[in-house]
Short mmCIF file of C-alpha atoms in Angstrom, two decimals:
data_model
loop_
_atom_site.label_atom_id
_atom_site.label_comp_id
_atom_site.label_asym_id
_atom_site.label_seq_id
_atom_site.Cartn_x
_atom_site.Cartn_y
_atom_site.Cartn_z
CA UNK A 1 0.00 0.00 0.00
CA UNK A 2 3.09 2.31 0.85
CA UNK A 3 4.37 1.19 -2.37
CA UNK A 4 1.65 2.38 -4.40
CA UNK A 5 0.94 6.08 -2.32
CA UNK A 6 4.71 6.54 -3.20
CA UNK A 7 4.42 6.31 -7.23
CA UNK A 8 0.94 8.45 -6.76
CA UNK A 9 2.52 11.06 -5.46
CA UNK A 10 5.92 10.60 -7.77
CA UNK A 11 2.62 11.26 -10.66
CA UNK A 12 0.67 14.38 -9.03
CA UNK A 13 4.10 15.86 -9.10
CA UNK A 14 5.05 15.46 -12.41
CA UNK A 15 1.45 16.74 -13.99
CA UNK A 16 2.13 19.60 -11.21
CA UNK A 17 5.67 20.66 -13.25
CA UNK A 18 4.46 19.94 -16.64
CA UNK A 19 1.01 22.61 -15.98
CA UNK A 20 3.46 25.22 -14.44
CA UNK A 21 5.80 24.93 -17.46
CA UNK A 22 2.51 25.40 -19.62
CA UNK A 23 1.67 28.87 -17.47
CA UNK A 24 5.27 29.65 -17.09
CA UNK A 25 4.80 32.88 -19.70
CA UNK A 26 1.90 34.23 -17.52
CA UNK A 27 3.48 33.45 -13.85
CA UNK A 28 5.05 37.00 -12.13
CA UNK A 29 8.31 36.26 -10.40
CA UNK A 30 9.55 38.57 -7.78
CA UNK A 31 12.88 38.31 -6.86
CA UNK A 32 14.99 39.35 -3.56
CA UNK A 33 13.23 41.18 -0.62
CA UNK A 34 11.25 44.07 -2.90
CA UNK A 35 8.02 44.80 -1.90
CA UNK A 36 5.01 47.17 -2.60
CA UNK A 37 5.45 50.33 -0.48
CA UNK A 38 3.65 49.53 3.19
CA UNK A 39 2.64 53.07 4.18
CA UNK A 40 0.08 53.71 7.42
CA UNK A 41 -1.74 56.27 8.90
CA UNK A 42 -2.50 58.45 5.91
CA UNK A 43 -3.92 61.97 5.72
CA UNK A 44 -4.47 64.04 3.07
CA UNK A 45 -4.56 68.16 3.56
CA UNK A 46 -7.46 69.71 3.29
CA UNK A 47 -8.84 71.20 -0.66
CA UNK A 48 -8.06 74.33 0.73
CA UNK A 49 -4.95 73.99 1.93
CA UNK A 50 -3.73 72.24 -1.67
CA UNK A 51 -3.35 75.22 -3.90
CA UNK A 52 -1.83 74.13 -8.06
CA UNK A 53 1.53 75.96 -7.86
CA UNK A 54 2.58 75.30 -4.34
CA UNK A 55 3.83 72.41 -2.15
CA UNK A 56 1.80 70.37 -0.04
CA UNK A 57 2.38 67.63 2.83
CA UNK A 58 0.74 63.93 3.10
CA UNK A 59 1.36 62.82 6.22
CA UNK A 60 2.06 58.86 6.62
CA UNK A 61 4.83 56.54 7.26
CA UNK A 62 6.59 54.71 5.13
CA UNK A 63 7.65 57.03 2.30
CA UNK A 64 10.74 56.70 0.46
CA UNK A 65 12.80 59.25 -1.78
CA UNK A 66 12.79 56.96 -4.20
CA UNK A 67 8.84 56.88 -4.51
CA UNK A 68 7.18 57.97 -7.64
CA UNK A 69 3.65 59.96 -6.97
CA UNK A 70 1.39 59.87 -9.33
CA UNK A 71 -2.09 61.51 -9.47
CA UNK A 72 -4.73 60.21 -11.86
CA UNK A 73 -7.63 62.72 -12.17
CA UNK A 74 -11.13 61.47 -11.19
CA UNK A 75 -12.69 65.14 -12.90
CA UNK A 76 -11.52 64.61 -16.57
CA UNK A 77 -8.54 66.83 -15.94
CA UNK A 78 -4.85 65.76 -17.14
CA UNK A 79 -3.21 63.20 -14.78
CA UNK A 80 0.59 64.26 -13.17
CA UNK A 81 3.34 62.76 -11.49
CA UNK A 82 4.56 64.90 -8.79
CA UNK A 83 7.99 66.66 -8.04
CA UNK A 84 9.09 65.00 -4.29
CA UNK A 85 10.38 67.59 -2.33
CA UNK A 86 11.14 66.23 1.00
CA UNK A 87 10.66 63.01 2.84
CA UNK A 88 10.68 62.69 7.17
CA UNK A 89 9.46 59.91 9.04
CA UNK A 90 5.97 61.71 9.55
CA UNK A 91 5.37 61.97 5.79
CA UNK A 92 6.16 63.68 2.13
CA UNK A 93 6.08 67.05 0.48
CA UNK A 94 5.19 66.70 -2.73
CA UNK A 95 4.65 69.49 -5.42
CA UNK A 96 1.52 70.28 -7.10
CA UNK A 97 1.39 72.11 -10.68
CA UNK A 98 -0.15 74.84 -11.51
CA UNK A 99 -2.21 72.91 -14.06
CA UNK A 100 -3.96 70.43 -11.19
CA UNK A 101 -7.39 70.87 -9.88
CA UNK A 102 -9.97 68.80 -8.42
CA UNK A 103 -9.82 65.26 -7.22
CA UNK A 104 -7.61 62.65 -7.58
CA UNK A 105 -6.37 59.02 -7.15
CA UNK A 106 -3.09 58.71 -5.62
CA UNK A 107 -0.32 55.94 -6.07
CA UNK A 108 2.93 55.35 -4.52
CA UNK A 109 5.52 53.29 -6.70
CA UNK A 110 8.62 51.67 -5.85
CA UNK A 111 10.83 49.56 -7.82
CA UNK A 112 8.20 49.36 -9.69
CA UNK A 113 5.22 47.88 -7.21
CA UNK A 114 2.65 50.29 -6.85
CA UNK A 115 0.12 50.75 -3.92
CA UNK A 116 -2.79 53.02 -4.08
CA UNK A 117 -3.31 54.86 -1.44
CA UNK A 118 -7.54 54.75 0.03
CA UNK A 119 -7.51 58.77 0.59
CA UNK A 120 -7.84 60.78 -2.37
CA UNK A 121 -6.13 63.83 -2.76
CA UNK A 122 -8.33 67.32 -3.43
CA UNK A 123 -6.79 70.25 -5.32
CA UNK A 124 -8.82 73.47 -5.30
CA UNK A 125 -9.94 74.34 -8.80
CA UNK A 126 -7.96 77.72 -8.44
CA UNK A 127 -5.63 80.29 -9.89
CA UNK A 128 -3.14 82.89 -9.06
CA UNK A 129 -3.47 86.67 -10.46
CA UNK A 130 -0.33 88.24 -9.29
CA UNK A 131 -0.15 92.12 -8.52
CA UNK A 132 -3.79 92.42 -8.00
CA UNK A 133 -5.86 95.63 -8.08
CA UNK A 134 -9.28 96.02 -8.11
CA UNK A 135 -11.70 99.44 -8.19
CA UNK A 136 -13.15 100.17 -4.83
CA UNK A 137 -16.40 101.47 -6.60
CA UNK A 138 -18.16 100.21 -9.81
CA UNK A 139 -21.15 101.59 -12.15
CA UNK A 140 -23.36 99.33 -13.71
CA UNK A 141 -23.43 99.14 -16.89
CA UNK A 142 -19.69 100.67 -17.56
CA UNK A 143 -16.53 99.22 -18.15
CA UNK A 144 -14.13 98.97 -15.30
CA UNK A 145 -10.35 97.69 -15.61
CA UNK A 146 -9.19 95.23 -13.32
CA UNK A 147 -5.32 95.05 -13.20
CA UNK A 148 -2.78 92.04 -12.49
CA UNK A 149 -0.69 89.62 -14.05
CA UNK A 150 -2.27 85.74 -15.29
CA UNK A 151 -5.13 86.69 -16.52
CA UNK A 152 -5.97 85.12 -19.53
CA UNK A 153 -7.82 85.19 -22.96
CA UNK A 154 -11.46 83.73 -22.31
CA UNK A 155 -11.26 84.62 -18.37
CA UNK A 156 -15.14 85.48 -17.36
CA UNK A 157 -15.97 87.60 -13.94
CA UNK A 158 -18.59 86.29 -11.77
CA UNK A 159 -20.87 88.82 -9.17
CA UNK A 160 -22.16 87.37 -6.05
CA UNK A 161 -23.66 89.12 -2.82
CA UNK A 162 -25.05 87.83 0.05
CA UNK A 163 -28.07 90.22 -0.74
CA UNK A 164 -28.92 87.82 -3.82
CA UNK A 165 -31.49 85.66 -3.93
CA UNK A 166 -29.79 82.71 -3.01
CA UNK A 167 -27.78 80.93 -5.68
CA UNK A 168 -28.07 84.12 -7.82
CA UNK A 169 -24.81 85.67 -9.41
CA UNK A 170 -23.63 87.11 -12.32
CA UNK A 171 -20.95 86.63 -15.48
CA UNK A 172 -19.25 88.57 -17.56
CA UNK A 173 -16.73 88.08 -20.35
CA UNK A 174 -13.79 89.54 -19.95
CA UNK A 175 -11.35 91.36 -22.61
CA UNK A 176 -7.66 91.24 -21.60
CA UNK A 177 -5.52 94.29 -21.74
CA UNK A 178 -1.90 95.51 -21.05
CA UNK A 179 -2.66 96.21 -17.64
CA UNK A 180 -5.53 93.25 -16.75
CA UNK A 181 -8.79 92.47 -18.09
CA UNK A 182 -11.77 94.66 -19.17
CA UNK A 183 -15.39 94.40 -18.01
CA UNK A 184 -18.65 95.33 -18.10
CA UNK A 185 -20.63 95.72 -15.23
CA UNK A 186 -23.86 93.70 -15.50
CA UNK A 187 -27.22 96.26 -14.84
CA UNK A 188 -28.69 94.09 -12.50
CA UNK A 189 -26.12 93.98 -9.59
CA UNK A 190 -25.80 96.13 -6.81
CA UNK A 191 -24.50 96.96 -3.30
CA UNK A 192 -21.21 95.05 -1.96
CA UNK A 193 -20.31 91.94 -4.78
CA UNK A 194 -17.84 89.38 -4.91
CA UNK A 195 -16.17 89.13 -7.52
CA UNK A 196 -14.28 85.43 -8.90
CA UNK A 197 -12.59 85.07 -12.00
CA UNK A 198 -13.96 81.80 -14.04
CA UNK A 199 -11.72 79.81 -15.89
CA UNK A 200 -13.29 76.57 -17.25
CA UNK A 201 -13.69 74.69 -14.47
CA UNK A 202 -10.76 76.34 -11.98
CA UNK A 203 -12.14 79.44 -10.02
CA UNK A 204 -9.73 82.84 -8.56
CA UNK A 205 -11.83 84.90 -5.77
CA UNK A 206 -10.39 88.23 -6.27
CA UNK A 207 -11.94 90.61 -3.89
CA UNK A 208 -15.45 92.75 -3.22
CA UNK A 209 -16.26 95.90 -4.91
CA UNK A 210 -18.76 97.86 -4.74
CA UNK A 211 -21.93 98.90 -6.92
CA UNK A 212 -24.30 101.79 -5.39
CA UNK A 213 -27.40 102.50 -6.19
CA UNK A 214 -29.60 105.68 -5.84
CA UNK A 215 -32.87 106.60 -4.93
CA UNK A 216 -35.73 105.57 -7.28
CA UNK A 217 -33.73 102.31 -9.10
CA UNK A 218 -36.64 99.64 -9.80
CA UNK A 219 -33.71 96.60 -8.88
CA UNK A 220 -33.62 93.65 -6.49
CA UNK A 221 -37.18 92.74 -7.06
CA UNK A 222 -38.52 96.36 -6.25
CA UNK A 223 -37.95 100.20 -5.95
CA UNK A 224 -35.06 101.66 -3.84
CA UNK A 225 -36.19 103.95 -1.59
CA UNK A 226 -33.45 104.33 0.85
CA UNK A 227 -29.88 104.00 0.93
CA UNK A 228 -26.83 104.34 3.15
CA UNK A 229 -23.18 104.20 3.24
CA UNK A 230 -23.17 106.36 -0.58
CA UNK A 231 -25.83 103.90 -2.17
CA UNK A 232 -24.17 100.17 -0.91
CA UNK A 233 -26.62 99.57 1.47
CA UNK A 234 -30.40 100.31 1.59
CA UNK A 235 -33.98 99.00 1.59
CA UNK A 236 -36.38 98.15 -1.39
CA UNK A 237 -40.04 98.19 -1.34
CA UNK A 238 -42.07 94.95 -2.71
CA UNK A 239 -44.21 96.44 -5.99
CA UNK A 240 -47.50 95.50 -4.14
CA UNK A 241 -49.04 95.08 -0.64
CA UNK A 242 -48.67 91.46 0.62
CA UNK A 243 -52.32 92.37 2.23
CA UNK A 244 -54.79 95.20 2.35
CA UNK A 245 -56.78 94.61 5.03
CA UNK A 246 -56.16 92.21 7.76
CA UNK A 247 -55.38 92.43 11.53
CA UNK A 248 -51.77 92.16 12.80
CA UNK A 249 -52.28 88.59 14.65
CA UNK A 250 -53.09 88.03 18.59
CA UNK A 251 -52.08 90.31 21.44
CA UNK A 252 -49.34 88.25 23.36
CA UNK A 253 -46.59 88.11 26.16
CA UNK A 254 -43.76 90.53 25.01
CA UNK A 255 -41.41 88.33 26.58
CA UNK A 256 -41.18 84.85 25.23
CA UNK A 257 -43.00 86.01 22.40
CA UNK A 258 -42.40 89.17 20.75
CA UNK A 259 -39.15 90.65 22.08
CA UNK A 260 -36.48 93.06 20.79
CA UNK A 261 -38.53 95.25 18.48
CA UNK A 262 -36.38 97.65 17.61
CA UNK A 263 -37.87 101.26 15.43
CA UNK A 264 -34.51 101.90 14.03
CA UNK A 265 -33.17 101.60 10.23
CA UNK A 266 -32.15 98.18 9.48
CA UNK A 267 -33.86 96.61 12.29
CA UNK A 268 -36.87 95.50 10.53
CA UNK A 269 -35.56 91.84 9.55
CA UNK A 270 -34.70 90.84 13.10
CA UNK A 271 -38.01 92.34 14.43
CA UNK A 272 -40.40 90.01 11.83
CA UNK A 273 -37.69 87.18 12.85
CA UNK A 274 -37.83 87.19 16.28
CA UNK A 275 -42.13 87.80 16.08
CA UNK A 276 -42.08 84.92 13.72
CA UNK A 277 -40.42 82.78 15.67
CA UNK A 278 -42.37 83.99 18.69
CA UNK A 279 -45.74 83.33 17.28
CA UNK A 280 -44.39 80.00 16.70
CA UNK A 281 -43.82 79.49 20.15
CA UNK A 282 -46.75 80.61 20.75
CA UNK A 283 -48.67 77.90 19.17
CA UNK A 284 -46.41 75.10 20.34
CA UNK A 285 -47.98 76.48 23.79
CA UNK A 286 -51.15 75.14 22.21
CA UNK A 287 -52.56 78.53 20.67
CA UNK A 288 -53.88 78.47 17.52
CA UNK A 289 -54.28 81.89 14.91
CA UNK A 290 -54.47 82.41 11.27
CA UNK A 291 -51.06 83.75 9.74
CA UNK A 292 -49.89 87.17 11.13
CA UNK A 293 -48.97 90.29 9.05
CA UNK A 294 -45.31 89.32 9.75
CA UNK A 295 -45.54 85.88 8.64
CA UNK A 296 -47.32 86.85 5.50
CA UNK A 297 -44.69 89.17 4.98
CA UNK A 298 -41.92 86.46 5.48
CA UNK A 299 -44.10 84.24 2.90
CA UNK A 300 -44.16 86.81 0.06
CA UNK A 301 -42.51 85.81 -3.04
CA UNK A 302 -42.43 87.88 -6.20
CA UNK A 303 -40.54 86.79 -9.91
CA UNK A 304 -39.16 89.46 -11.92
CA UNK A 305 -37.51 88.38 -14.78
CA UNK A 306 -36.81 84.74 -14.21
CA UNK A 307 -35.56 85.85 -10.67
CA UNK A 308 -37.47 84.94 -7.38
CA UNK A 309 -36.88 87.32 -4.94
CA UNK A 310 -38.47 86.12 -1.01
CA UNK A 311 -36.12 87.64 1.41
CA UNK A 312 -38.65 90.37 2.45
CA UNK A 313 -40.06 90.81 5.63
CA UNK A 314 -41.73 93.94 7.90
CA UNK A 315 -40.55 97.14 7.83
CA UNK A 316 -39.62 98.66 11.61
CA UNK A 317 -41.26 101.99 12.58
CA UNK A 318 -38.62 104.31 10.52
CA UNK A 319 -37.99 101.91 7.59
CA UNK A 320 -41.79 102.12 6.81
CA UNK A 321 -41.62 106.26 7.31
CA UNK A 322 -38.36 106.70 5.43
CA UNK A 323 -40.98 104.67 2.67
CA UNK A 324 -43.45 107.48 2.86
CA UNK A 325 -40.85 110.29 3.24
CA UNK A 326 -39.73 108.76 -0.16
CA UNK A 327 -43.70 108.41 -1.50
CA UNK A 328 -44.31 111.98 -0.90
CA UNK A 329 -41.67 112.74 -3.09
CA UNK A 330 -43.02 111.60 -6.13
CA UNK A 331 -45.35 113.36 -8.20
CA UNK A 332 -48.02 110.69 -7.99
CA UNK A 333 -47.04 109.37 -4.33
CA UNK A 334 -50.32 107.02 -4.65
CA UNK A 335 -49.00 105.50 -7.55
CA UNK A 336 -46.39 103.43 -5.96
CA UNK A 337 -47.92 102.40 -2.24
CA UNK A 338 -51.81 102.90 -2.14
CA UNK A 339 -53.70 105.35 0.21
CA UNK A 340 -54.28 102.68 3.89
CA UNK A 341 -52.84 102.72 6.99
CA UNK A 342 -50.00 100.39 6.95
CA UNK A 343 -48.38 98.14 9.75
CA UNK A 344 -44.57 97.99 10.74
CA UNK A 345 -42.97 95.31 12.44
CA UNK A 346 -41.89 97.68 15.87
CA UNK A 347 -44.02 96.67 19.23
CA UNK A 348 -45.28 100.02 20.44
CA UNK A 349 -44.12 99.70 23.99
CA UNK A 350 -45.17 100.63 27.61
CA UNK A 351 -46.78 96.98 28.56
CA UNK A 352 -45.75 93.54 29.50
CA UNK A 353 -48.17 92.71 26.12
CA UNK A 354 -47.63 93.36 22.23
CA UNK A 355 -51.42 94.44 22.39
CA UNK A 356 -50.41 96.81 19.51
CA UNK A 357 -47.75 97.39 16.91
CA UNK A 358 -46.89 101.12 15.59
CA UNK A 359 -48.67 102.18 12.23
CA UNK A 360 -47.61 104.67 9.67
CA UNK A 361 -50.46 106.48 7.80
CA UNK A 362 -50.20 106.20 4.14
CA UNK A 363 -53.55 108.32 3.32
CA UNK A 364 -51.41 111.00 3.98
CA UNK A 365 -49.69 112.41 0.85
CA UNK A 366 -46.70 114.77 2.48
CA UNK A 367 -47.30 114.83 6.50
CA UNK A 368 -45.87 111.95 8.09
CA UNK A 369 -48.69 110.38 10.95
CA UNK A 370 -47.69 107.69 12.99
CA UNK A 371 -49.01 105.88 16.01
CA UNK A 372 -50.21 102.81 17.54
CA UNK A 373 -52.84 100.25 16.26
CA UNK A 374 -54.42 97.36 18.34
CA UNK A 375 -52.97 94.63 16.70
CA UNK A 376 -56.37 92.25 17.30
CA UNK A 377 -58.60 95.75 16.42
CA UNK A 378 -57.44 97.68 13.78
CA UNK A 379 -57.77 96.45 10.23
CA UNK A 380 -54.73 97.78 7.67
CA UNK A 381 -52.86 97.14 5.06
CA UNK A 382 -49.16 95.38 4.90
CA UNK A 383 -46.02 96.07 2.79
CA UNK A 384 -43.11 93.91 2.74
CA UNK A 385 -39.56 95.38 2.02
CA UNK A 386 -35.64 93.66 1.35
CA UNK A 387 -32.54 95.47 2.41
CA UNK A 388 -29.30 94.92 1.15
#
């Protein structure tokens, strides 16, 4: 039986070497004690700390100097092998062109064994302009020269502001020059913009500017009818009433429920905030009313040319005057806000209860009238404004 297991085996071993001589051209032989580069505890930097142009540091062990980096592009754009700068025990430097942007796969090589490492690697899709300068003031509708060095032919200028609707900006082309690049100013920005140079898919934020406005300028889903700091900031009024007769909402607590109402300029958005939130509270407590002139206010919504503005809100005591002082101005001053008494969004104060809210009496044509209506009494109209 021995006898017979012995020539068995003396067979399995010879089909074993005749089917590896067969596969012999496919087989990979490795040689002497090379291996694929064992490297731990990985982290990448952060997209905006990896700028194209400038050195950046993975930390990990395990690096060599010997290690080839290369970065295959997960965004379409070209793939690179990186410049190694320095190598410690905590990590590598690496350089990134100027070229790079977006994300990318990362592999280590090594005598030619490769390992990939898990993290990817983010470059910001950004650019450089050298010797920036940039006008403190622009006109809409006029050119304006921005100066500095790497700009390029096909460059585009983008205008944001927080005082957008949101998601709302604004390009340009732009026409290079000795000194920089050439722009228009679109018509429909205004107040303080950022401005980013677009180029294809890589971005350069170079600065804020601003664009003031005057008096009178239908923009921003409305008229202008104040403005401060020489036209940057100001308030628009909504083109119609949000409501022409209706009560303010329920007479309640001050305190949780309608605090801080301020009468000042620019104080009209936190007011209708902190009375919307209040009247929310005050239904959680298991009250129940219709929508209040401030909520309707928050709730208004109007499109003007493909845009949808709904940032507005109550005006406080002197927003909704400097609104009339502005009316009475005009020579039709019924034309723009109709004849009514109209709410604001200031508590009139003196009691422990918001039992009324200060009015400002539009059936006047030039004499500003002012005073306090019951808010649960008096029925009057409503007109939502923005600020920017």
């Amino acid at each position: 039986m021995r006898h017979y297991a012995y020539w068995l085996l003396v067979l399995l071993s010879s089909l074993f070497v005749l089917s590896s001589c067969d596969d012999v051209d496919e087989a990979t032989i490795v040689t002497g004690d090379v291996i694929a580069p064992v490297l731990k505890y990985i982290n990448m930097p952060g997209q905006d700390e990896t700028v194209p142009g400038t050195d950046i540091y993975i930390q990990g062990t395990g690096f060599s100097e010997i290690d080839v980096i290369t970065c295959k592009s997960l965004e379409g754009v070209d793939d690179f092998t990186a410049n190694t700068v320095f190598v410690d025990d905590y990590g590598i430097t690496i350089s990134i062109p100027e070229s790079a942007g977006g994300e990318y796969e990362v592999a280590v090589t090594r005598s030619d064994l490769t390992t990939v490492l898990s993290q990817h690697l983010s470059v910001a899709f950004v650019f450089i302009i050298d010797n920036l300068k940039l006008p403190e003031n622009m006109v809409r509708g006029e050119s304006a020269t921005i100066e500095g060095q790497g700009f390029q032919s096909g460059d585009q200028v983008r205008f944001s502001s927080v005082y957008y609707p949101n998601g709302l900006s604004y390009t340009v082309d732009a026409t290079t020059s000795e000194d920089g690049i050439i722009i228009t100013i679109p018509d429909y920005c205004y107040g303080v913009n950022n401005l980013t140079v677009i180029r294809g898919k890589k971005t350069s934020f170079i600065g804020s500017t601003n664009i003031p406005v005057n008096v009178g300028d239908q923009i921003g889903g409305g008229v202008v009818f104040y403005t401060s700091n020489e036209g940057i900031h100001g308030l628009i009024v909504a083109p119609e009433n949000v409501v022409n007769e209706s009560l303010f909402g329920p007479s309640v607590q001050v305190e949780p429920y309608a605090p801080e109402t301020l009468d000042a300029l620019y104080s009209g958005k936190e007011n209708t905030s902190n009375l919307v939130s209040g009247i929310a509270k005050w239904r959680d407590a298991g009250n129940s009313t219709e929508s209040t002139v401030a909520e309707l206010c928050v709730g208004y919504s109007v499109e003007i040319e493909g845009v949808v503005y709904d940032d507005w809100f109550l005006g406080s005591l002197n927003e909704m005057s400097e609104l009339f002082n502005y009316r009475a101005t005009l020579a039709d001053p019924y034309a723009l806000v109709p004849a009514q008494n109209y709410w604001t969004s200031t508590v009139f104060p003196g009691s422990n209860w918001a039992w009324a809210y200060y009015y400002v009496n539009f059936w006047e044509s030039s004499s500003l009238v002012t005073g306090a209506a019951p808010c649960d009494g008096w029925v009057i109209a409503a007109r939502p404004i923005r600020q920017f």
